[in-house]
Coordinates of C-alpha atoms in Angstrom, one line a residue:
M16 CA 2.2 19.8 25.3
R17 CA 0.1 16.7 25.9
T18 CA 1.2 14.0 28.4
T19 CA 0.2 10.5 27.7
E20 CA 0.0 7.9 30.3
K21 CA 1.7 4.6 29.5
Q22 CA -0.9 1.9 28.6
P23 CA -0.8 -1.3 30.6
R24 CA 1.1 -4.0 28.8
T25 CA -0.9 -7.0 27.5
S26 CA 0.0 -10.2 25.7
P27 CA -1.9 -13.2 24.5
L28 CA 1.0 -15.3 25.8
V29 CA 0.5 -14.1 29.4
P30 CA -2.3 -15.8 31.5
D31 CA -4.7 -13.5 33.4
A32 CA -3.4 -14.8 36.7
V33 CA 0.1 -13.8 35.9
E34 CA -1.0 -10.4 34.6
R35 CA -2.9 -9.8 37.9
E36 CA 0.1 -10.8 40.0
I37 CA 2.3 -8.3 38.1
A38 CA -0.3 -5.6 38.4
R39 CA -1.0 -6.1 42.2
H40 CA 2.4 -4.8 43.3
D41 CA 3.4 -1.1 43.6
W42 CA 6.8 -1.7 42.0
D43 CA 7.9 1.9 42.1
S44 CA 7.6 2.0 45.9
V45 CA 10.2 -0.9 46.3
D46 CA 13.9 -0.2 46.1
C47 CA 15.5 -2.5 43.5
G48 CA 18.7 -4.3 44.1
C49 CA 20.3 -2.0 41.5
G50 CA 19.4 1.0 43.5
R51 CA 16.5 2.4 41.5
P52 CA 12.8 2.0 42.1
A53 CA 11.8 -1.5 41.0
G54 CA 9.3 -0.3 38.4
H55 CA 11.7 -1.1 35.6
L56 CA 11.4 -4.8 36.5
V57 CA 7.8 -4.9 35.2
D58 CA 8.9 -5.2 31.5
T59 CA 11.4 -7.9 32.5
L60 CA 8.7 -9.8 34.3
W61 CA 6.4 -9.5 31.3
D62 CA 9.2 -10.9 29.1
A63 CA 9.6 -13.8 31.5
A64 CA 5.9 -14.4 31.6
E65 CA 5.9 -14.5 27.7
G66 CA 8.6 -17.3 28.0
H67 CA 11.8 -15.5 27.2
P68 CA 14.5 -17.4 29.1
A69 CA 17.0 -14.4 29.2
A70 CA 14.4 -12.4 31.2
F71 CA 14.8 -14.8 34.2
H72 CA 18.5 -14.4 34.1
A73 CA 18.1 -10.6 33.9
L74 CA 16.7 -10.7 37.5
E75 CA 20.2 -11.1 38.7
G76 CA 21.3 -7.8 40.3
H77 CA 17.7 -6.8 40.9
A78 CA 15.8 -9.4 43.0
F79 CA 19.0 -11.1 44.1
H80 CA 22.6 -10.0 43.9
T81 CA 25.9 -11.4 45.1
G82 CA 24.2 -14.2 47.0
R83 CA 21.7 -11.9 48.8
L84 CA 18.1 -11.2 48.4
R85 CA 17.0 -7.7 47.5
P86 CA 13.7 -6.0 48.4
P87 CA 11.8 -6.9 45.2
A88 CA 12.5 -10.6 45.7
P89 CA 9.1 -11.6 47.3
A90 CA 7.1 -9.8 44.6
V91 CA 9.3 -11.2 41.8
C92 CA 8.9 -14.6 43.3
G93 CA 5.1 -14.3 43.4
V94 CA 5.2 -13.5 39.7
L95 CA 7.5 -16.4 38.9
M96 CA 5.3 -18.8 40.8
A97 CA 2.2 -17.4 39.0
V98 CA 4.0 -18.2 35.7
W99 CA 4.9 -21.7 37.0
S100 CA 1.3 -22.3 38.2
A101 CA -0.1 -21.2 34.8
G102 CA 1.1 -24.3 33.1
P103 CA 4.1 -26.1 32.0
P104 CA 6.3 -23.7 30.0
R105 CA 8.5 -24.9 27.2
Q106 CA 11.7 -26.6 28.3
S107 CA 14.1 -23.6 28.0
T108 CA 11.7 -21.3 29.8
R109 CA 11.1 -23.9 32.5
E110 CA 14.8 -24.4 33.1
A111 CA 15.3 -20.6 33.3
L112 CA 12.4 -20.2 35.7
L113 CA 13.6 -23.0 37.9
W114 CA 17.1 -21.5 37.9
A115 CA 15.7 -18.2 39.1
L116 CA 13.7 -19.9 41.9
L117 CA 16.8 -21.8 42.9
R118 CA 18.8 -18.6 43.0
L119 CA 16.1 -17.0 45.2
L120 CA 16.1 -19.9 47.6
G121 CA 19.9 -20.1 47.6
A122 CA 20.4 -16.5 48.5
E123 CA 20.8 -15.0 52.0
D124 CA 18.0 -13.1 53.6
D125 CA 18.3 -9.4 54.1
G126 CA 18.2 -9.8 57.9
S127 CA 15.2 -7.6 58.3
S128 CA 12.3 -8.4 60.6
H129 CA 9.8 -7.2 58.1
E130 CA 7.0 -9.8 57.9
A131 CA 8.8 -13.1 57.4
G132 CA 11.9 -11.5 55.9
L133 CA 12.6 -11.6 52.2
Y134 CA 13.7 -15.3 52.4
G135 CA 10.6 -16.4 54.3
Q136 CA 8.3 -14.7 51.9
C137 CA 10.0 -16.2 48.8
A138 CA 10.0 -19.7 50.5
A139 CA 6.3 -19.4 51.2
H140 CA 5.5 -18.6 47.6
I141 CA 7.6 -21.5 46.3
R142 CA 6.4 -24.0 49.1
A143 CA 2.9 -23.6 47.8
A144 CA 3.9 -25.4 44.6
T145 CA 5.7 -28.3 46.2
A146 CA 3.5 -30.9 44.5
S147 CA 4.2 -29.5 41.0
L148 CA 7.9 -29.2 41.8
R149 CA 8.0 -32.9 42.8
A150 CA 6.2 -33.7 39.5
A151 CA 8.8 -31.8 37.6
E152 CA 11.5 -33.6 39.5
A153 CA 10.0 -37.0 38.6
H154 CA 8.9 -36.3 35.0
R155 CA 12.4 -36.6 33.5
P156 CA 14.8 -37.4 36.4
D157 CA 18.0 -36.9 34.4
S158 CA 17.0 -33.4 33.0
V159 CA 18.2 -30.0 34.0
S160 CA 14.7 -29.1 35.1
A161 CA 14.7 -32.1 37.5
A162 CA 18.1 -31.1 38.9
Y163 CA 16.8 -27.6 39.6
A164 CA 13.6 -28.9 41.1
T165 CA 15.5 -31.3 43.3
G166 CA 17.7 -28.4 44.5
I167 CA 14.6 -26.2 45.2
L168 CA 12.9 -29.0 47.2
R169 CA 16.1 -29.7 49.2
L170 CA 16.4 -26.0 50.1
L171 CA 12.7 -25.9 51.1
A172 CA 13.2 -28.9 53.4
L173 CA 16.2 -27.1 55.0
S174 CA 14.2 -23.9 55.6
G175 CA 11.0 -25.6 56.7

């Protein structure tokens, strides 16, 4: 019997920086919020990076659950911010991405003293994009994206 190793996923829709961010994490060494190793999140993150809005919502129960951050949250947040930084996604994707970032910032920390804690690590990833979040907020002030961006910026101000 011959074993085949799974080939790394690629997509012309996913920028190299996002692909590198996904690949740099040892997902299987992180306990997911669902209780399994977080390796199963890789396909979800690729789907998110390709612009599928449902993929962002599928992070519920894995990176955050019942108002609390889970161990994969900082790595997931790093990937989401790489997607954000890669360029303006289409409206439905942008709204889902901002929704996920707002959920990450609106969740409680895990209470650990590991590095900056899950919340601090997520906030640091998001804080690096403050200027582009302000631009999203100002671009169409009455849009859902602007409302999410405003919420994210307010939470960052409270945590900073």
